[in-house]
CSV table of C-alpha atoms and ligand atoms in Angstrom, one decimal:
chain,number,residue,atom,x,y,z
A,5,MET,CA,12.3,101.0,-302.9
A,6,ALA,CA,8.9,102.4,-301.9
A,7,ARG,CA,8.6,103.6,-298.3
A,8,VAL,CA,7.0,101.2,-295.9
A,9,TYR,CA,4.3,101.9,-293.4
A,10,ASN,CA,6.3,101.7,-290.1
A,11,PHE,CA,4.2,100.8,-287.1
A,12,SER,CA,7.2,100.9,-284.7
A,13,ALA,CA,6.5,102.1,-281.1
A,14,GLY,CA,9.7,104.3,-281.3
A,15,PRO,CA,11.7,105.5,-282.9
A,16,SER,CA,8.8,105.8,-285.2
A,17,MET,CA,7.9,107.1,-288.6
A,18,LEU,CA,8.0,110.8,-289.5
A,19,PRO,CA,5.8,112.7,-291.9
A,20,GLU,CA,7.2,112.8,-295.4
A,21,TRP,CA,6.7,116.5,-295.4
A,22,VAL,CA,9.2,116.8,-292.5
A,23,LEU,CA,11.7,114.4,-294.1
A,24,LYS,CA,11.6,116.3,-297.4
A,25,ARG,CA,12.1,119.7,-295.7
A,26,ALA,CA,15.0,118.2,-293.7
A,27,ALA,CA,16.4,116.7,-297.0
A,28,ASP,CA,16.0,120.0,-298.9
A,29,GLU,CA,17.9,121.9,-296.1
A,30,LEU,CA,20.4,119.1,-295.4
A,31,LEU,CA,23.5,120.6,-297.1
A,32,ASP,CA,22.6,124.3,-296.9
A,33,TYR,CA,20.2,125.5,-294.2
A,34,GLN,CA,18.4,128.6,-295.6
A,35,GLY,CA,21.4,130.1,-297.3
A,36,THR,CA,23.8,129.7,-294.4
A,37,GLY,CA,26.0,127.3,-296.4
A,38,GLN,CA,25.9,124.8,-293.6
A,39,SER,CA,23.8,121.9,-292.4
A,40,VAL,CA,22.0,122.3,-289.1
A,41,MET,CA,24.1,119.3,-288.0
A,42,GLU,CA,27.2,121.4,-288.3
A,43,MET,CA,26.1,124.5,-286.5
A,44,SER,CA,27.4,125.7,-283.2
A,45,HIS,CA,24.6,125.6,-280.7
A,46,ARG,CA,25.6,129.2,-279.7
A,47,SER,CA,25.5,130.5,-283.3
A,48,LYS,CA,22.8,133.1,-284.2
A,49,GLU,CA,21.4,130.8,-286.9
A,50,TYR,CA,21.0,127.9,-284.5
A,51,GLU,CA,19.6,130.0,-281.7
A,52,GLN,CA,16.9,131.2,-284.0
A,53,ILE,CA,15.8,127.6,-284.7
A,54,MET,CA,15.8,126.7,-281.0
A,55,ASP,CA,13.9,129.9,-280.0
A,56,ALA,CA,11.3,129.3,-282.7
A,57,CYS,CA,11.0,125.7,-281.6
A,58,GLU,CA,10.1,126.7,-278.1
A,59,ALA,CA,7.8,129.5,-279.2
A,60,GLN,CA,5.9,127.1,-281.5
A,61,LEU,CA,5.7,124.4,-278.9
A,62,ARG,CA,4.2,126.9,-276.5
A,63,GLN,CA,1.7,128.0,-279.1
A,64,VAL,CA,0.7,124.6,-280.3
A,65,MET,CA,0.3,123.1,-276.8
A,66,GLY,CA,-1.0,126.3,-275.2
A,67,ILE,CA,1.8,126.2,-272.5
A,68,PRO,CA,1.1,128.9,-269.9
A,69,ASP,CA,3.7,131.6,-269.3
A,70,ASN,CA,4.5,130.4,-265.8
A,71,TYR,CA,5.9,127.1,-267.2
A,72,LYS,CA,9.5,126.5,-268.4
A,73,VAL,CA,10.3,124.4,-271.4
A,74,LEU,CA,13.5,122.4,-271.4
A,75,PHE,CA,15.2,120.6,-274.3
A,76,LEU,CA,17.3,117.8,-272.7
A,77,GLN,CA,19.0,114.5,-273.4
A,78,GLY,CA,18.8,111.2,-271.6
A,79,GLY,CA,15.3,110.0,-272.7
A,80,ALA,CA,12.3,109.6,-270.5
A,81,TRP,CA,14.3,107.1,-268.5
A,82,THR,CA,16.5,109.9,-267.2
A,83,GLN,CA,13.4,111.7,-266.1
A,84,PHE,CA,12.5,108.7,-263.9
A,85,SER,CA,15.3,109.9,-261.6
A,86,MET,CA,15.4,113.6,-262.5
A,87,VAL,CA,11.8,114.0,-261.3
A,88,PRO,CA,12.4,112.7,-257.8
A,89,LEU,CA,15.8,114.3,-257.5
A,90,ASN,CA,14.2,117.7,-258.1
A,91,LEU,CA,10.7,117.3,-256.6
A,92,LEU,CA,11.0,114.8,-253.8
A,93,ASN,CA,12.2,117.5,-251.4
A,94,GLY,CA,9.4,118.3,-249.0
A,95,SER,CA,7.7,115.3,-247.2
A,96,GLY,CA,9.9,113.0,-249.3
A,97,LYS,CA,6.8,111.1,-250.3
A,98,ALA,CA,5.2,110.6,-253.8
A,99,ASP,CA,2.3,108.6,-255.2
A,100,TYR,CA,2.6,106.5,-258.4
A,101,VAL,CA,-0.1,104.8,-260.4
A,102,VAL,CA,1.3,101.6,-261.9
A,103,THR,CA,-0.3,101.2,-265.3
A,104,GLY,CA,2.4,99.4,-267.2
A,105,GLN,CA,6.1,98.8,-267.6
A,106,TRP,CA,7.2,102.4,-267.9
A,107,ALA,CA,5.1,103.4,-264.9
A,108,THR,CA,6.7,100.5,-263.0
A,109,LYS,CA,10.2,101.6,-263.9
A,110,ALA,CA,9.4,105.2,-262.9
A,111,PHE,CA,8.0,104.0,-259.6
A,112,GLN,CA,11.0,101.8,-258.9
A,113,GLU,CA,13.6,104.4,-259.8
A,114,ALA,CA,11.9,107.1,-257.6
A,115,SER,CA,11.6,104.6,-254.7
A,116,ARG,CA,15.4,104.8,-254.4
A,117,TYR,CA,15.0,108.4,-253.2
A,118,GLY,CA,12.0,108.5,-250.9
A,119,ALA,CA,8.8,106.9,-249.7
A,120,CYS,CA,7.0,106.2,-253.0
A,121,LYS,CA,3.5,104.6,-252.8
A,122,GLU,CA,1.8,102.6,-255.4
A,123,VAL,CA,-1.7,104.0,-255.1
A,124,ALA,CA,-3.2,101.8,-257.7
A,125,SER,CA,-2.2,99.2,-260.3
A,126,SER,CA,-3.7,97.3,-263.2
A,127,LYS,CA,-1.1,94.6,-263.1
A,128,ASP,CA,-3.7,92.0,-262.1
A,129,LYS,CA,-5.0,92.0,-265.7
A,130,THR,CA,-1.8,92.5,-267.6
A,131,PHE,CA,-2.2,96.3,-267.5
A,132,SER,CA,-5.2,96.1,-269.9
A,133,TYR,CA,-7.1,98.9,-268.2
A,134,ILE,CA,-6.7,102.2,-266.2
A,135,PRO,CA,-7.5,101.5,-262.6
A,136,LYS,CA,-10.2,103.4,-260.8
A,137,LEU,CA,-8.6,105.6,-258.1
A,138,ASP,CA,-9.7,106.0,-254.5
A,139,PRO,CA,-8.6,109.5,-253.5
A,140,SER,CA,-8.7,108.5,-249.8
A,141,THR,CA,-5.6,106.3,-250.6
A,142,PHE,CA,-3.7,109.3,-251.9
A,143,THR,CA,-0.9,110.7,-249.7
A,144,PRO,CA,-2.2,114.2,-248.7
A,145,ASP,CA,1.3,115.6,-248.2
A,146,ALA,CA,3.0,113.9,-251.2
A,147,ASP,CA,5.5,116.0,-253.1
A,148,TYR,CA,3.9,114.9,-256.3
A,149,PHE,CA,1.6,112.3,-258.0
A,150,HIS,CA,3.0,110.5,-261.0
A,151,ILE,CA,1.1,108.9,-263.9
A,152,CYS,CA,2.1,107.5,-267.3
A,153,LEU,CA,-0.3,109.3,-269.6
A,154,ASN,CA,-0.3,106.8,-272.4
A,155,ASN,CA,0.9,103.2,-271.9
A,156,THR,CA,3.0,102.5,-275.0
A,157,ILE,CA,3.4,98.8,-274.4
A,158,TYR,CA,-0.1,97.9,-273.3
A,159,GLY,CA,-2.1,100.4,-275.3
A,160,THR,CA,-4.1,102.2,-272.5
A,161,THR,CA,-4.5,105.9,-272.0
A,162,TRP,CA,-5.9,108.2,-269.3
A,163,ASN,CA,-9.0,109.8,-270.6
A,164,THR,CA,-9.8,111.5,-267.3
A,165,LEU,CA,-7.0,112.9,-265.3
A,166,PRO,CA,-6.8,112.1,-261.6
A,167,ASP,CA,-7.8,114.9,-259.3
A,168,THR,CA,-4.8,115.4,-257.0
A,169,GLY,CA,-5.9,118.6,-255.4
A,170,SER,CA,-2.9,120.7,-254.4
A,171,VAL,CA,-0.4,117.8,-255.0
A,172,PRO,CA,1.5,118.4,-258.3
A,173,LEU,CA,0.6,116.0,-261.1
A,174,VAL,CA,3.5,114.7,-263.0
A,175,ALA,CA,3.1,112.9,-266.3
A,176,ASP,CA,5.2,110.8,-268.6
A,177,ALA,CA,3.7,111.8,-272.0
A,178,SER,CA,6.3,110.1,-274.2
A,179,SER,CA,3.9,108.3,-276.5
A,180,CYS,CA,1.0,110.8,-276.6
A,181,ILE,CA,2.4,114.4,-276.5
A,182,LEU,CA,1.1,116.4,-279.5
A,183,SER,CA,-1.4,113.7,-280.3
A,184,LYS,CA,-4.3,115.9,-279.1
A,185,PRO,CA,-4.8,119.0,-277.0
A,186,TYR,CA,-3.9,118.5,-273.3
A,187,ASP,CA,-4.6,121.2,-270.7
A,188,VAL,CA,-1.1,121.8,-269.6
A,189,SER,CA,-2.2,123.8,-266.6
A,190,LYS,CA,-3.6,120.6,-265.1
A,191,PHE,CA,0.0,119.3,-264.8
A,192,ALA,CA,2.9,120.5,-262.7
A,193,LEU,CA,5.4,118.7,-265.0
A,194,ILE,CA,5.2,116.8,-268.3
A,195,TYR,CA,8.1,115.0,-269.8
A,196,ALA,CA,8.4,113.1,-273.1
A,197,GLY,CA,11.1,111.5,-275.2
A,198,ALA,CA,10.8,112.9,-278.7
A,199,GLN,CA,11.3,109.7,-280.7
A,200,LYS,CA,7.6,108.5,-280.4
A,201,ASN,CA,5.4,111.3,-281.5
A,202,MET,CA,7.6,114.5,-281.7
A,203,GLY,CA,10.6,113.7,-283.8
A,204,ILE,CA,13.7,111.7,-283.4
A,205,ALA,CA,15.7,110.1,-280.7
A,206,GLY,CA,18.1,112.2,-278.6
A,207,LEU,CA,15.7,114.9,-277.4
A,208,THR,CA,13.6,114.8,-274.2
A,209,VAL,CA,11.2,117.7,-273.6
A,210,VAL,CA,10.3,118.7,-270.1
A,211,ILE,CA,7.6,121.3,-269.4
A,212,LEU,CA,7.4,122.3,-265.8
A,213,ARG,CA,5.8,124.9,-263.5
A,214,GLU,CA,8.3,127.6,-262.5
A,215,GLU,CA,8.0,127.2,-258.8
A,216,LEU,CA,9.2,123.6,-259.1
A,217,VAL,CA,12.6,124.8,-260.3
A,218,GLY,CA,15.4,125.4,-257.9
A,219,HIS,CA,14.7,122.9,-255.1
A,220,ALA,CA,16.9,119.9,-256.2
A,221,ARG,CA,17.9,117.5,-253.4
A,222,GLU,CA,21.4,117.8,-252.0
A,223,GLY,CA,23.9,115.8,-254.0
A,224,THR,CA,21.8,116.0,-257.3
A,225,PRO,CA,24.3,115.8,-260.2
A,226,THR,CA,24.6,119.1,-262.0
A,227,MET,CA,23.2,117.7,-265.2
A,228,LEU,CA,20.1,116.4,-263.4
A,229,ASP,CA,19.2,119.7,-261.8
A,230,TYR,CA,16.3,121.5,-263.7
A,231,ALA,CA,17.6,124.8,-262.4
A,232,ILE,CA,20.8,124.5,-264.3
A,233,HIS,CA,19.0,124.0,-267.5
A,234,VAL,CA,16.5,126.7,-266.9
A,235,LYS,CA,19.2,129.2,-266.1
A,236,ASN,CA,21.1,128.3,-269.3
A,237,ASP,CA,18.1,128.1,-271.6
A,238,SER,CA,18.8,124.4,-272.2
A,239,LYS,CA,22.3,125.3,-273.4
A,240,PHE,CA,24.3,124.5,-270.3
A,241,ASN,CA,26.1,121.9,-272.3
A,242,THR,CA,25.5,121.0,-276.0
A,243,PRO,CA,21.8,120.3,-276.6
A,244,PRO,CA,20.6,117.7,-279.1
A,245,THR,CA,20.7,120.3,-281.9
A,246,TYR,CA,19.5,118.3,-284.8
A,247,ALA,CA,16.7,116.6,-282.9
A,248,ILE,CA,15.5,120.1,-281.8
A,249,TYR,CA,15.4,121.2,-285.4
A,250,ILE,CA,13.4,118.1,-286.3
A,251,LEU,CA,10.9,119.0,-283.6
A,252,LYS,CA,10.6,122.4,-285.0
A,253,LEU,CA,9.8,120.9,-288.4
A,254,MET,CA,7.2,118.6,-286.8
A,255,LEU,CA,5.6,121.7,-285.2
A,256,ASP,CA,5.7,123.5,-288.6
A,257,TRP,CA,3.9,120.4,-290.1
A,258,ILE,CA,1.3,120.4,-287.3
A,259,GLN,CA,0.7,124.2,-287.7
A,260,GLN,CA,0.9,124.5,-291.4
A,261,GLU,CA,-0.4,121.2,-292.8
A,262,ILE,CA,-2.6,119.8,-290.1
A,263,GLY,CA,-4.0,122.9,-288.5
A,264,GLY,CA,-3.1,122.4,-284.8
A,265,LEU,CA,-3.8,119.8,-282.2
A,266,THR,CA,-7.6,119.8,-282.4
A,267,ALA,CA,-7.4,118.9,-286.0
A,268,MET,CA,-4.6,116.4,-285.1
A,269,GLU,CA,-6.9,114.7,-282.6
A,270,GLN,CA,-9.7,114.5,-285.1
A,271,ARG,CA,-7.3,112.8,-287.6
A,272,ASN,CA,-6.0,110.4,-284.9
A,273,ARG,CA,-9.5,109.5,-283.8
A,274,GLU,CA,-10.6,108.7,-287.4
A,275,LYS,CA,-7.4,106.7,-287.9
A,276,ALA,CA,-7.7,104.7,-284.7
A,277,ALA,CA,-11.4,104.0,-285.4
A,278,VAL,CA,-10.5,102.2,-288.6
A,279,LEU,CA,-8.5,99.6,-286.6
A,280,TYR,CA,-10.7,99.4,-283.5
A,281,ASP,CA,-13.9,99.0,-285.6
A,282,PHE,CA,-12.3,96.1,-287.4
A,283,LEU,CA,-11.1,94.5,-284.2
A,284,ASP,CA,-14.5,94.8,-282.6
A,285,GLN,CA,-16.2,92.7,-285.4
A,286,SER,CA,-13.3,90.3,-286.1
A,287,LYS,CA,-13.6,86.7,-285.1
A,288,LEU,CA,-9.9,86.0,-285.5
A,289,PHE,CA,-8.2,89.2,-284.2
A,290,ARG,CA,-8.9,90.6,-280.8
A,291,GLY,CA,-7.9,93.9,-279.1
A,292,THR,CA,-6.4,93.3,-275.7
A,293,VAL,CA,-7.5,96.5,-273.9
A,294,GLU,CA,-10.7,97.5,-272.2
A,295,LYS,CA,-12.6,99.7,-274.6
A,296,ALA,CA,-13.0,102.8,-272.4
A,297,ASP,CA,-9.2,103.0,-271.9
A,298,ARG,CA,-8.0,102.4,-275.4
A,299,SER,CA,-5.1,104.5,-276.7
A,300,LEU,CA,-5.3,106.4,-279.9
A,301,MET,CA,-1.5,105.8,-280.4
A,302,ASN,CA,-0.7,102.2,-279.6
A,303,VAL,CA,-3.1,99.4,-280.5
A,304,PRO,CA,-2.1,95.9,-279.2
A,305,PHE,CA,-4.0,92.9,-280.7
A,306,VAL,CA,-3.7,89.1,-280.9
A,307,THR,CA,-4.9,86.1,-282.9
A,308,PRO,CA,-5.8,82.9,-281.1
A,309,SER,CA,-2.2,81.6,-281.2
A,310,ALA,CA,1.4,82.6,-281.2
A,311,GLU,CA,1.8,80.7,-284.5
A,312,LEU,CA,-0.9,82.7,-286.2
A,313,ASP,CA,0.6,85.9,-284.8
A,314,ALA,CA,3.9,85.0,-286.3
A,315,LYS,CA,2.3,84.1,-289.7
A,316,PHE,CA,0.4,87.3,-289.7
A,317,LEU,CA,3.5,89.4,-288.9
A,318,ALA,CA,5.5,87.7,-291.7
A,319,GLN,CA,2.7,88.5,-294.2
A,320,ALA,CA,2.5,92.1,-293.0
A,321,LYS,CA,6.2,92.6,-293.4
A,322,ALA,CA,6.1,91.2,-296.9
A,323,ALA,CA,3.3,93.7,-297.7
A,324,GLY,CA,5.4,96.7,-296.4
A,325,LEU,CA,3.6,96.9,-293.1
A,326,VAL,CA,6.6,96.7,-290.7
A,327,ASN,CA,7.4,96.6,-287.0
A,328,LEU,CA,4.0,95.2,-285.9
A,329,LYS,CA,5.4,92.8,-283.4
A,330,GLY,CA,4.2,93.4,-279.8
A,331,HIS,CA,6.7,94.4,-277.2
A,332,ARG,CA,9.2,91.7,-276.4
A,333,THR,CA,7.7,91.2,-272.9
A,334,VAL,CA,4.0,90.7,-274.1
A,335,GLY,CA,4.2,89.2,-277.6
A,336,GLY,CA,1.3,89.4,-280.0
A,337,CYS,CA,1.0,92.4,-282.3
A,338,ARG,CA,0.9,96.1,-281.7
A,339,ALA,CA,0.3,98.9,-284.2
A,340,SER,CA,1.7,102.2,-283.1
A,341,ILE,CA,-0.2,104.8,-285.1
A,342,TYR,CA,1.4,108.1,-284.0
A,343,ASN,CA,0.7,111.4,-285.7
A,344,ALA,CA,2.9,110.6,-288.7
A,345,MET,CA,1.0,107.4,-289.7
A,346,PRO,CA,-1.4,108.3,-292.5
A,347,LYS,CA,-4.9,106.8,-292.5
A,348,GLU,CA,-4.0,104.9,-295.6
A,349,GLY,CA,-1.4,102.9,-293.6
A,350,VAL,CA,-4.1,101.8,-291.2
A,351,GLU,CA,-6.5,101.0,-294.0
A,352,GLN,CA,-3.9,98.8,-295.7
A,353,LEU,CA,-3.3,97.1,-292.3
A,354,VAL,CA,-7.0,96.4,-291.9
A,355,ALA,CA,-7.3,95.1,-295.5
A,356,LEU,CA,-4.5,92.6,-294.8
A,357,MET,CA,-6.1,91.6,-291.5
A,358,ASP,CA,-9.4,91.0,-293.2
A,359,ARG,CA,-7.8,88.9,-295.9
A,360,PHE,CA,-5.8,87.0,-293.3
A,361,GLU,CA,-9.0,86.3,-291.3
A,362,LYS,CA,-10.7,84.9,-294.4
A,363,GLU,CA,-7.8,82.6,-295.2
A,364,ASN,CA,-7.2,81.5,-291.6
A,365,GLY,CA,-10.5,81.9,-289.8
B,17,PLP,C1,9.6,104.8,-274.8
B,17,PLP,C2,9.1,105.2,-273.4
B,17,PLP,C3,9.9,105.4,-272.4
B,17,PLP,C4,11.4,105.2,-272.5
B,17,PLP,O1,11.9,106.2,-273.2
B,17,PLP,P1,13.5,106.4,-273.5
B,17,PLP,O2,13.5,107.7,-274.3
B,17,PLP,O3,14.0,105.2,-274.2
B,17,PLP,O4,14.2,106.6,-272.2
B,17,PLP,C5,9.4,105.9,-271.2
B,17,PLP,N1,8.0,106.1,-271.0
B,17,PLP,C6,7.2,105.9,-272.1
B,17,PLP,C7,5.7,106.1,-271.9
B,17,PLP,C8,7.7,105.5,-273.3
B,17,PLP,O5,6.8,105.3,-274.3
């Protein structure tokens, strides 16, 4: 069967280049006579993969030397508590901007540990925009300030970062990491599950400023203390070995095939424009997000009725364009067009939307 174009929000599609490399090396990784899946995480062969992965991530993202890179498990969800357990240790206060469901979960989870404040929210309009911030409402002595950098479910993104002064800025970058260059030095901590834009499920990457390490709250479980993982080079317990290897292949692809994150962004912009340009002139389909805050990665859209949405989704699936259903909490349609989605996938989607509009408009 031909491969489909998979618009899933995550786990999501991978570049064929990566899948083929993984397939080629599946039984015998570079003459070792073993699969990467079978390797001890403490073997020399595996340590080389993990070291190269970190070095390449540092190079691709431009991560400064005073930042640690951790390869953990537990998903972004675990970071919702790991961040407060490690950072909410001074004033015990933190600021959160509530721009969607993930930001809400992060806020609720952190609120179990301290005085967390919702400094702004876009809930009044179903999270269809990034709220304007009033710095006078920020908590001056907050231990950190948290944002969700790209809102996977609602399709908004921060194009301008909040200026938090000396308060450390923490970002959930699960659905936009590696989609374009970000200035890492503007953040104190970035975390991301790998299964959206960096590889496969099972790996969570945390990038954090050195001085944030080593101040976990009393009673923090060992596995949730950043210092433990820093001290053990992410090998305190067994790391997600195969997922780290896939991230390394993704980085090979970005470096060797794409040409780095500036080129990646260019590609992603052109790709997203195909869909947004269509939505902007369509009389049947409508994008649900304010233009200035549109995500390059997740594009939610609707027809005038739930029945037409369902009819469109069925036709798309039959045409090999799959997983276009909106998040179960919002309905409608959503095209997740991460790094691995080729422009042809979006062009085929738009061609189908155009046909559908002519037949149903
Ligand atoms: C998917 C997602 C999450 C949840 O990630 P898990 O890895 O399933 O824990 C959190 N935040 C954002 C922005 C996401 O896209």
